[in-house]
Short mmCIF file of C-alpha atoms (C1' of nucleotides) in Angstrom, two decimals:
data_model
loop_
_atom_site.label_atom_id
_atom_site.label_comp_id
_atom_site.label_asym_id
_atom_site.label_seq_id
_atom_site.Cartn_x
_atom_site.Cartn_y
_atom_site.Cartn_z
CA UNK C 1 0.00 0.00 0.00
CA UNK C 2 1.27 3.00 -1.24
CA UNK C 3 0.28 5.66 1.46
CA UNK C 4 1.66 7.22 4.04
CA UNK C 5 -1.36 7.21 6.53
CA UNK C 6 0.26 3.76 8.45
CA UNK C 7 -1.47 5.09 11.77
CA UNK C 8 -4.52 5.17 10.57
CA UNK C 9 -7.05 2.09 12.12
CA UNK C 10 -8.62 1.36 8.25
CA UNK C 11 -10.96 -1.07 9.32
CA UNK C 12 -12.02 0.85 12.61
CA UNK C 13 -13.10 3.67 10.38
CA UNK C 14 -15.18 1.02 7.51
CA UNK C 15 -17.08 -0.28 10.59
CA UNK C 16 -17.92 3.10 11.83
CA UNK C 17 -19.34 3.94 8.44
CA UNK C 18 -21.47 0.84 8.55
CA UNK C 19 -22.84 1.12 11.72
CA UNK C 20 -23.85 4.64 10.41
CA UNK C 21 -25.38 3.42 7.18
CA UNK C 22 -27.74 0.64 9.51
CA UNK C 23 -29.17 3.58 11.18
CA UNK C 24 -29.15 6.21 8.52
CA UNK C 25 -29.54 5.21 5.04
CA UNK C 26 -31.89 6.73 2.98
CA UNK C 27 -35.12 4.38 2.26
CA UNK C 28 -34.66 4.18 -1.44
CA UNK C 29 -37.04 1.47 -3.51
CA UNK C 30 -34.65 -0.31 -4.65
CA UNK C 31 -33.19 -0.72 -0.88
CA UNK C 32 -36.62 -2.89 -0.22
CA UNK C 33 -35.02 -6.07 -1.30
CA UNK C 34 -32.02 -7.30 -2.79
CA UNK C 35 -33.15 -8.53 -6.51
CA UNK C 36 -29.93 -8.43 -8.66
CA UNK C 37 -32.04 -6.33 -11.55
CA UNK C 38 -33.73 -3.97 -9.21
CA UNK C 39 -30.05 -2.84 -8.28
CA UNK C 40 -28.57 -3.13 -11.89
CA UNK C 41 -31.58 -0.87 -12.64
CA UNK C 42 -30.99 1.59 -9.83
CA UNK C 43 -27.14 1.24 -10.92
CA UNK C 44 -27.12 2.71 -14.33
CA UNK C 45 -29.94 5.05 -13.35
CA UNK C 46 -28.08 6.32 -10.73
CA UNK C 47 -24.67 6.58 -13.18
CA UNK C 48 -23.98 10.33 -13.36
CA UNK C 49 -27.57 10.94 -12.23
CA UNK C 50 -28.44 12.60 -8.32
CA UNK C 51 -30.97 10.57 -6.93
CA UNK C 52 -33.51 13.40 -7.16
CA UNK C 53 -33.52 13.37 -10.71
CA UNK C 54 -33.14 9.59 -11.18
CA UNK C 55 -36.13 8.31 -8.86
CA UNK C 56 -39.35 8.93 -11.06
CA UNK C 57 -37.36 7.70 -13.93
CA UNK C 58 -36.66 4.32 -12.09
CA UNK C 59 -39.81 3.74 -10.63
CA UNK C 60 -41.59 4.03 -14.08
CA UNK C 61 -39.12 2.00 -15.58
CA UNK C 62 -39.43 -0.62 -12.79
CA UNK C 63 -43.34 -0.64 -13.64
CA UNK C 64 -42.97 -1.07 -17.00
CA UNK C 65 -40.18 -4.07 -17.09
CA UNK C 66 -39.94 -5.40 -13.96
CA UNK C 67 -37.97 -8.07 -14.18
CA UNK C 68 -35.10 -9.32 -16.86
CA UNK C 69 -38.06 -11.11 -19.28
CA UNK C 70 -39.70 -7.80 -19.48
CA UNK C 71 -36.93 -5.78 -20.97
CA UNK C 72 -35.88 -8.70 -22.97
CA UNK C 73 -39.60 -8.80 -24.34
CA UNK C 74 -39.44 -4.77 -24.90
CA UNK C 75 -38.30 -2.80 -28.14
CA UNK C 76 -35.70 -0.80 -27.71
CA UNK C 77 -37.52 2.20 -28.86
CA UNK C 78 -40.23 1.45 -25.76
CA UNK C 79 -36.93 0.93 -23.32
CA UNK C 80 -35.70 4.57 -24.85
CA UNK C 81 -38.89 6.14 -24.35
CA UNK C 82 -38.35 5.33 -20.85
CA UNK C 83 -35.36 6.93 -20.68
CA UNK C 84 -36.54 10.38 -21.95
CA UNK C 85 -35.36 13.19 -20.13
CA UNK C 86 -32.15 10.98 -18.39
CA UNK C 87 -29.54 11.97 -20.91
CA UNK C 88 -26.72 9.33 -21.34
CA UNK C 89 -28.92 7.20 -23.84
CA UNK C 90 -26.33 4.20 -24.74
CA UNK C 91 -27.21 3.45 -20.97
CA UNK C 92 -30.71 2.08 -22.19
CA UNK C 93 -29.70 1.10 -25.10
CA UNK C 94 -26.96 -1.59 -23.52
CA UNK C 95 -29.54 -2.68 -20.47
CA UNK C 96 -31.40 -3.40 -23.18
CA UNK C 97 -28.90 -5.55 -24.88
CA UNK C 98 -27.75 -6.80 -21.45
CA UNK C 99 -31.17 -8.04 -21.12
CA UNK C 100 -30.53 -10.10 -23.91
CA UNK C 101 -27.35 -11.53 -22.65
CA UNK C 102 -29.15 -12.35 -19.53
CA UNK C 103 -31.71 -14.63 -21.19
CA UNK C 104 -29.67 -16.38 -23.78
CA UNK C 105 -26.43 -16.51 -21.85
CA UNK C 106 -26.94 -16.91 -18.07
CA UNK C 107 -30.58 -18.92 -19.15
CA UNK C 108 -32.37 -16.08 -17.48
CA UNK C 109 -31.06 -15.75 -14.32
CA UNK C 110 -28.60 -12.68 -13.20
CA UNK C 111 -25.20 -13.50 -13.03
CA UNK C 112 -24.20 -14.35 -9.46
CA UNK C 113 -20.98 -12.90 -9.45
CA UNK C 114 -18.42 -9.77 -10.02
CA UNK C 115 -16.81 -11.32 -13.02
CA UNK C 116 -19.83 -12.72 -15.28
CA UNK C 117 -21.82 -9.47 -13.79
CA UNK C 118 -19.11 -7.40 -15.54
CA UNK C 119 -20.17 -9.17 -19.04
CA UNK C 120 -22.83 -7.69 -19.43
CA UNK C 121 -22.69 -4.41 -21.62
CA UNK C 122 -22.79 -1.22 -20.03
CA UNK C 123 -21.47 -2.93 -16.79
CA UNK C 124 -17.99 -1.75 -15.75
CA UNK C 125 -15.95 -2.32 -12.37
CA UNK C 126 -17.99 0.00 -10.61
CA UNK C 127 -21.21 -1.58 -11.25
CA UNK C 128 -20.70 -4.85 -11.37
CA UNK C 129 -18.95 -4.26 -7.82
CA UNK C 130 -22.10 -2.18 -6.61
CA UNK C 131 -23.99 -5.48 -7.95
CA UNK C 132 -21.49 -8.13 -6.45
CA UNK C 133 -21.42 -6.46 -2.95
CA UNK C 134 -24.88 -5.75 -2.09
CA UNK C 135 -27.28 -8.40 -3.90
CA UNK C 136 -24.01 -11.36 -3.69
CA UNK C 137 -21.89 -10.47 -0.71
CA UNK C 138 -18.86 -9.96 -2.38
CA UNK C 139 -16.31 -7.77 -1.03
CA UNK C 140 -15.54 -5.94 -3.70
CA UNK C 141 -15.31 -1.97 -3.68
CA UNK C 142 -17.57 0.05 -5.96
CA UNK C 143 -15.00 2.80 -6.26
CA UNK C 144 -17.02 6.10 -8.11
CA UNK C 145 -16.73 9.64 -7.84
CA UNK C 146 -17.77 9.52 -3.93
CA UNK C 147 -15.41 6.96 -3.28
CA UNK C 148 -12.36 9.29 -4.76
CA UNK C 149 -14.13 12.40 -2.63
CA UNK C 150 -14.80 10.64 0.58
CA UNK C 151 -11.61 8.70 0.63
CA UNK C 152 -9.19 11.36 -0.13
CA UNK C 153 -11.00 13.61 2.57
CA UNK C 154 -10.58 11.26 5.26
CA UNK C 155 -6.80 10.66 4.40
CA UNK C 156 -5.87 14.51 3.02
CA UNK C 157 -4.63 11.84 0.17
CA UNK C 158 -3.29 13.60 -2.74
CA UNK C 159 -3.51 11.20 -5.35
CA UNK C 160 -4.40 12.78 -8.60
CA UNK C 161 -8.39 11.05 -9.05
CA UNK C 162 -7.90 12.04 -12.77
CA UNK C 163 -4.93 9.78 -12.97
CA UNK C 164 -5.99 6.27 -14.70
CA UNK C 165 -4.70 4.62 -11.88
CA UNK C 166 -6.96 6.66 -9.87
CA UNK C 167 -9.46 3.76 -9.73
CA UNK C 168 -6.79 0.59 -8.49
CA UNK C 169 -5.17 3.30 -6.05
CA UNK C 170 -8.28 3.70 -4.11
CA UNK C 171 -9.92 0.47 -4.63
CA UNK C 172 -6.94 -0.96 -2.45
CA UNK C 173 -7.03 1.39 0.18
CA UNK C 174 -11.38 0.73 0.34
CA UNK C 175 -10.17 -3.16 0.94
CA UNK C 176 -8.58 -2.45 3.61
CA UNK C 177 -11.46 -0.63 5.25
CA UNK C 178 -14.20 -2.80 4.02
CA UNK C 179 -15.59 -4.82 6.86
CA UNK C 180 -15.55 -8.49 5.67
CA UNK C 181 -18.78 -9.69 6.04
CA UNK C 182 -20.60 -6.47 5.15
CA UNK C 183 -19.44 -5.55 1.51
CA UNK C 184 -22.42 -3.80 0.64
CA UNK C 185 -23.35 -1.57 3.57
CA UNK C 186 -19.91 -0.44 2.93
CA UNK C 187 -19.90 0.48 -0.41
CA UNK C 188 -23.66 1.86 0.11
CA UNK C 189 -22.14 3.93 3.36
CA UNK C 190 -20.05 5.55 0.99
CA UNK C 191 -22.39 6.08 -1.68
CA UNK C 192 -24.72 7.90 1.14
CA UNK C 193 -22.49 9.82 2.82
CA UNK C 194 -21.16 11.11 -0.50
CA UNK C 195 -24.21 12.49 -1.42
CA UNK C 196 -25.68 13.58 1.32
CA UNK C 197 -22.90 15.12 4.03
CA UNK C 198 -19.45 14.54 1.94
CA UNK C 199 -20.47 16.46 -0.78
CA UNK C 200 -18.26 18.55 -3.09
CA UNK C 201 -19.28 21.48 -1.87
CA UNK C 202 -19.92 22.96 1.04
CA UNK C 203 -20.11 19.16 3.13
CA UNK C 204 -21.75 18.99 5.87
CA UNK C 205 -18.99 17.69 8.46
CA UNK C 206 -20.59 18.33 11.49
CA UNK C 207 -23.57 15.23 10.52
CA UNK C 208 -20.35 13.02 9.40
CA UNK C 209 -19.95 10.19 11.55
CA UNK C 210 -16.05 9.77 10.76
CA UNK C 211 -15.30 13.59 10.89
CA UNK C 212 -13.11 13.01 13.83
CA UNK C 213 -11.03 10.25 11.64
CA UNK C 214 -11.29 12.71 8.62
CA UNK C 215 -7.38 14.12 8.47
CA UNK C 216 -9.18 16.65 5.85
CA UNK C 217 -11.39 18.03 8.36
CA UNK C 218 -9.08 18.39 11.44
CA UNK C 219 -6.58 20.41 9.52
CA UNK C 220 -9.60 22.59 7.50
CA UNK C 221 -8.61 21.80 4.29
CA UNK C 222 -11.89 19.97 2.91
CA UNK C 223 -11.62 21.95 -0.22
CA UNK C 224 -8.30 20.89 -1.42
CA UNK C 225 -9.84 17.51 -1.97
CA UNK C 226 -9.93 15.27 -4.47
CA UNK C 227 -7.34 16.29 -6.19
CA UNK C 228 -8.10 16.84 -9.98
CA UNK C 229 -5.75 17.74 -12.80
CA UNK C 230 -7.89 17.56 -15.67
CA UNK C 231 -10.34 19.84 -16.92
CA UNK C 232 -13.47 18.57 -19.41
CA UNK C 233 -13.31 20.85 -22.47
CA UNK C 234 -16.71 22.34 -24.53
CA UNK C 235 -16.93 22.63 -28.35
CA UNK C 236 -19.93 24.25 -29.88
CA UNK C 237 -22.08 23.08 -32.34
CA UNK C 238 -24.72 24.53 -34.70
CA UNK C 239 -27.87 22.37 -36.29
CA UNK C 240 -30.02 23.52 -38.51
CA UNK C 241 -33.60 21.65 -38.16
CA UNK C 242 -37.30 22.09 -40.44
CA UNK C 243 -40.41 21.03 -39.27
CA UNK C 244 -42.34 20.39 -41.80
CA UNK C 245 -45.98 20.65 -41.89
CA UNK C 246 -48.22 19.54 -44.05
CA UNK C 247 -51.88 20.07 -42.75
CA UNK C 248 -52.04 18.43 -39.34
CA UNK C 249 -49.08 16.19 -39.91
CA UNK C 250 -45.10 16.88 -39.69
CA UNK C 251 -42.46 14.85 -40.31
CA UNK C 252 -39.72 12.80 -38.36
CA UNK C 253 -36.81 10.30 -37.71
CA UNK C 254 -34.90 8.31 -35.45
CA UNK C 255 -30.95 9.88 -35.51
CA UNK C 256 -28.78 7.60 -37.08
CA UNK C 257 -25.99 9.67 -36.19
CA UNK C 258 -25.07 8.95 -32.36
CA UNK C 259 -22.07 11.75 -31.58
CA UNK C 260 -25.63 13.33 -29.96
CA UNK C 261 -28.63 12.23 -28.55
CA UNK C 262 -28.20 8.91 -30.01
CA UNK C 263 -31.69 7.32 -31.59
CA UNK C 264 -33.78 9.70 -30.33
CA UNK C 265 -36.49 11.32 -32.57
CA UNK C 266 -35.66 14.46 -34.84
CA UNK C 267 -36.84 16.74 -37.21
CA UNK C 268 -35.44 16.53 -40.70
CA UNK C 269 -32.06 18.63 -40.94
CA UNK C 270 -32.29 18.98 -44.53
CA UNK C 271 -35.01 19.70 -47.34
CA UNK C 272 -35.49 19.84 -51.09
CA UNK C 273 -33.74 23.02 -52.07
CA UNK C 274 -37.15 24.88 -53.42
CA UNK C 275 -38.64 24.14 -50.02
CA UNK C 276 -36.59 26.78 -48.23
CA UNK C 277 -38.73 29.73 -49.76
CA UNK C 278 -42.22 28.07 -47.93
CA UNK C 279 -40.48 28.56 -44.26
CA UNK C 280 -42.22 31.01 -42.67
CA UNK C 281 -41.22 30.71 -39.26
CA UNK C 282 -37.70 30.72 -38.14
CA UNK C 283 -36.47 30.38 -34.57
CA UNK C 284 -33.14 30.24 -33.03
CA UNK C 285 -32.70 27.99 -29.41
CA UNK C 286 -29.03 27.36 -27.27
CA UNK C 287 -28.87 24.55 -25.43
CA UNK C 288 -25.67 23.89 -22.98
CA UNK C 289 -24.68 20.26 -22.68
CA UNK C 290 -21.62 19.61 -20.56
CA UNK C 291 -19.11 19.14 -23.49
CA UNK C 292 -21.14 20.93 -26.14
CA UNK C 293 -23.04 24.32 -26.28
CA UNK C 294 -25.98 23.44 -29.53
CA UNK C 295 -27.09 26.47 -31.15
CA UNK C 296 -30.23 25.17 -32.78
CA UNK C 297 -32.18 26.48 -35.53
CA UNK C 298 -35.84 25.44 -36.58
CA UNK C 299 -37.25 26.58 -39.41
CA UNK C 300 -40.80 26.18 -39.98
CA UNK C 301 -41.76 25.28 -43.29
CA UNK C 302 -45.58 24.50 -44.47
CA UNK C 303 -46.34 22.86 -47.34
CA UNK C 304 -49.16 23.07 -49.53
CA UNK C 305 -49.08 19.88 -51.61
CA UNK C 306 -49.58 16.77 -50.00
CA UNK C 307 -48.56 14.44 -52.50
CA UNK C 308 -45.15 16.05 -52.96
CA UNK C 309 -44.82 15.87 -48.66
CA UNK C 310 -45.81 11.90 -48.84
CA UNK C 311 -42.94 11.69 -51.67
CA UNK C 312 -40.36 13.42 -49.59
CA UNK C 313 -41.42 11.59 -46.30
CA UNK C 314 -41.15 8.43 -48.62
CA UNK C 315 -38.09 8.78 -50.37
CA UNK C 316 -36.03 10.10 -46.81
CA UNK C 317 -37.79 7.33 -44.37
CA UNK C 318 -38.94 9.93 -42.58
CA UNK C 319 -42.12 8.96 -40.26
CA UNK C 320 -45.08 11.06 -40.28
CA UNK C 321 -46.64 12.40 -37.22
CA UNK C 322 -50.25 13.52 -37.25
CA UNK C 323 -50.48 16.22 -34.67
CA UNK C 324 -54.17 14.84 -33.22
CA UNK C 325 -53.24 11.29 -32.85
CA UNK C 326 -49.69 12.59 -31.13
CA UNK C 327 -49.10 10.86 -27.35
CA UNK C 328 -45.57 10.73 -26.56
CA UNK C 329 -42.30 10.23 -28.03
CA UNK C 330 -38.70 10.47 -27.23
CA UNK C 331 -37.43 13.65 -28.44
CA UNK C 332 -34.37 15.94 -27.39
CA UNK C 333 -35.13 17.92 -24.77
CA UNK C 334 -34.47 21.19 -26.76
CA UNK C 335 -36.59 19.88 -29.74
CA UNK C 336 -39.65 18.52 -27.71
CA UNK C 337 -39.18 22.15 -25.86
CA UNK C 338 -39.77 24.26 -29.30
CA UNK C 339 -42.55 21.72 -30.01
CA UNK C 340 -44.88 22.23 -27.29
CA UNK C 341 -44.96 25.97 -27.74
CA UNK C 342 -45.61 25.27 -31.05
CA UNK C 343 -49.18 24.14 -30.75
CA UNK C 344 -49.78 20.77 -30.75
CA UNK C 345 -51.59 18.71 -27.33
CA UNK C 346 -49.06 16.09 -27.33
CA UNK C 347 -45.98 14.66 -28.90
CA UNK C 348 -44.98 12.12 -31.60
CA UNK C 349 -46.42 8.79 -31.92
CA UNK C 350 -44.99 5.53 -30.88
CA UNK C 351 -43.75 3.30 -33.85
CA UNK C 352 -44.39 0.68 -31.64
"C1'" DA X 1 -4.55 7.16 -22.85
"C1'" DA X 2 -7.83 10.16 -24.73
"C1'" DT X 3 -12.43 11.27 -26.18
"C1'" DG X 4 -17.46 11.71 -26.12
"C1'" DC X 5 -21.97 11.09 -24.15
"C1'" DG X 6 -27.01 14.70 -20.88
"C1'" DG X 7 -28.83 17.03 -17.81
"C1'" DG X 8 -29.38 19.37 -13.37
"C1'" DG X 9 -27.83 22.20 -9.43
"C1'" DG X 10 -25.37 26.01 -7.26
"C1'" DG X 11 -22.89 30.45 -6.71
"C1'" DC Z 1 -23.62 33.82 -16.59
"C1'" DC Z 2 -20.06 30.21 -15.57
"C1'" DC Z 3 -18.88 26.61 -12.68
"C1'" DC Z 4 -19.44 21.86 -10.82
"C1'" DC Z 5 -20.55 16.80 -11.01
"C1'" DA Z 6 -18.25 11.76 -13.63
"C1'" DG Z 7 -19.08 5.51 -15.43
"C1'" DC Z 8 -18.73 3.28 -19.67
"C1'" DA Z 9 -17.71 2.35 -24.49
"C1'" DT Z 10 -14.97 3.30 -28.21
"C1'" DT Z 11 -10.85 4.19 -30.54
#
DNA sequence: AATGCGGGGGG
DNA sequence: CCCCCAGCATT
């Protein structure tokens, strides 16, 4: 172990974050039992995602597919519609596919273990820990973003978290602290009091059960950890979008590009050349995603002949919407935005 | 090892 | 307005 915190009782400090999480951790749904796919679910919802935000979304996914046959059963474009709103959509996308694994490679049932858990696609060391520890016992760490925050607080530990070695560094020193027969409170501890008091900033020390083990803390300088080198860098980007109106109906597709937004609905980006003098509306939206600032522009266009819109529609794949029969469909955020102050009751309708 | 993927919260 | 947060897959 490469540290120089040899004083410090590791173990003492895992137990004392246990004993915590037994009497404090938050009463989650997907804390009511310990089914494997419940968790996985919870997992990837939870991947870059505050609980806050995540919760509706997993409880309305849970409804929907509760269990590994249901997802399996689902189209992906069902499983995406589910995900509206959550960003990150290659995470439904692979628990889709995963679901797939499940049923014709592990004959239906979850993989029991860290290794054949991390098989499954869009599964990586820290979920398939997260998985291993609380639904199989396993004392592995699920070493995340907390785990880098709370760790390096407790130990004023320097190590660079944006190094790639970041992730074995820490997942050493969590051995050492993780009580052996209670893996998953552990890792769950950590995950709670990451959130909730050890946050990244202004913690709340005075609620933290180990704030008289956390080296941070006694010397007052919580804000010099983690340590991060690395910065995440923003591009911008302009798209140019028409919605195209014919009567009650406009048209659509599923992107088959995926550097943004990947399968979700759009409107077409381009249009017959003669086309452009029947826009009559033109509107200009920014949208700031964390490594790209969109400046969108929609450009109304409404066209007169029908038969020349069901040729265009035809020839592009494009899918065409009627506006009356509309429910919901998985647009961008900024798209389905312009759309609803547009007129129409509801959005898209499900090609499913 | 480096890059790209969403969206929300806070100062 | 600008800043922060950060697993996984791909290359």
């Amino acid at each position: 172990m490469k540290t120089n915190k040899q004083n410090a009782d590791f173990l003492h400090i895992g137990k004392k974050l246990v004993k915590w999480y037994d009497r404090n951790a938050r009463p989650l749904p997907w804390r009511e039992n310990r089914h494997p796919y419940n968790i996985w679910i919870s997992e990837i919802v939870l991947q870059q995602t505050q609980v806050k935000q995540g919760l509706g979304h997993y409880l309305r996914f849970i409804e929907r597919f509760p269990d590994v046959q249901a997802l399996h059963s689902a189209h992906e474009d069902e499983v995406l519609l589910y995900w509206k709103g959550l960003g990150y959509y290659s995470r439904a996308i692979n628990l889709h596919r995963a679901a797939h694994q499940i049923a014709e490679e592990f004959s239906g049932n979850f993989p029991d273990n860290y290794k054949d858990i991390l098989q499954l696609k869009g599964i990586g060391k820290y979920t398939a820990a997260a998985i291993a520890s609380i639904c199989f016992e396993e004392k592995t760490p699920a070493v995340d973003g907390n785990f880098y925050r709370v760790l390096s607080r407790i130990f004023a530990d320097n190590f660079d978290i944006s190094d790639s070695k970041a992730f074995q560094y820490f997942s050493d020193l969590a051995i050492l602290m993780m009580p052996e027969d209670q893996p998953g409170e552990f890792n769950q501890a950590v995950m709670d009091i990451g959130s909730e008091i050890c946050k990244p900033k202004n913690p709340l020390c005075g609620e933290c059960p180990v704030n008289d083990d956390c080296i941070a803390f006694r010397t007052g300088s919580i804000s010099q950890f983690p340590v991060k080198t690395k910065k995440t860098k923003v591009s911008d980007l302009s798209l140019t979008y028409f919605f195209v109106k014919n009567k009650n109906q406009f048209l659509i597709k599923q992107r088959d590009s995926d550097f943004i937004w990947k399968k979700l609905y759009e409107f077409p980006m381009s249009v017959p050349e003669k086309w452009k003098d029947y826009i009559i509306n033109s509107k200009q939206i920014t949208h700031k995603l964390t490594h790209k600032n969109l400046l969108i522009e929609i450009n109304t266009i409404e066209i007169e002949s029908e038969k020349e819109f069901l040729n265009f529609a035809k020839d592009q794949n494009y899918i065409i919407v009627d506006e009356k029969l509309a429910d919901e469909k998985s647009f961008p955020k900024p798209l389905e935005n312009y759309y609803k102050t547009i007129s129409a009751p509801k959005l898209g309708l499900l090609p499913f």
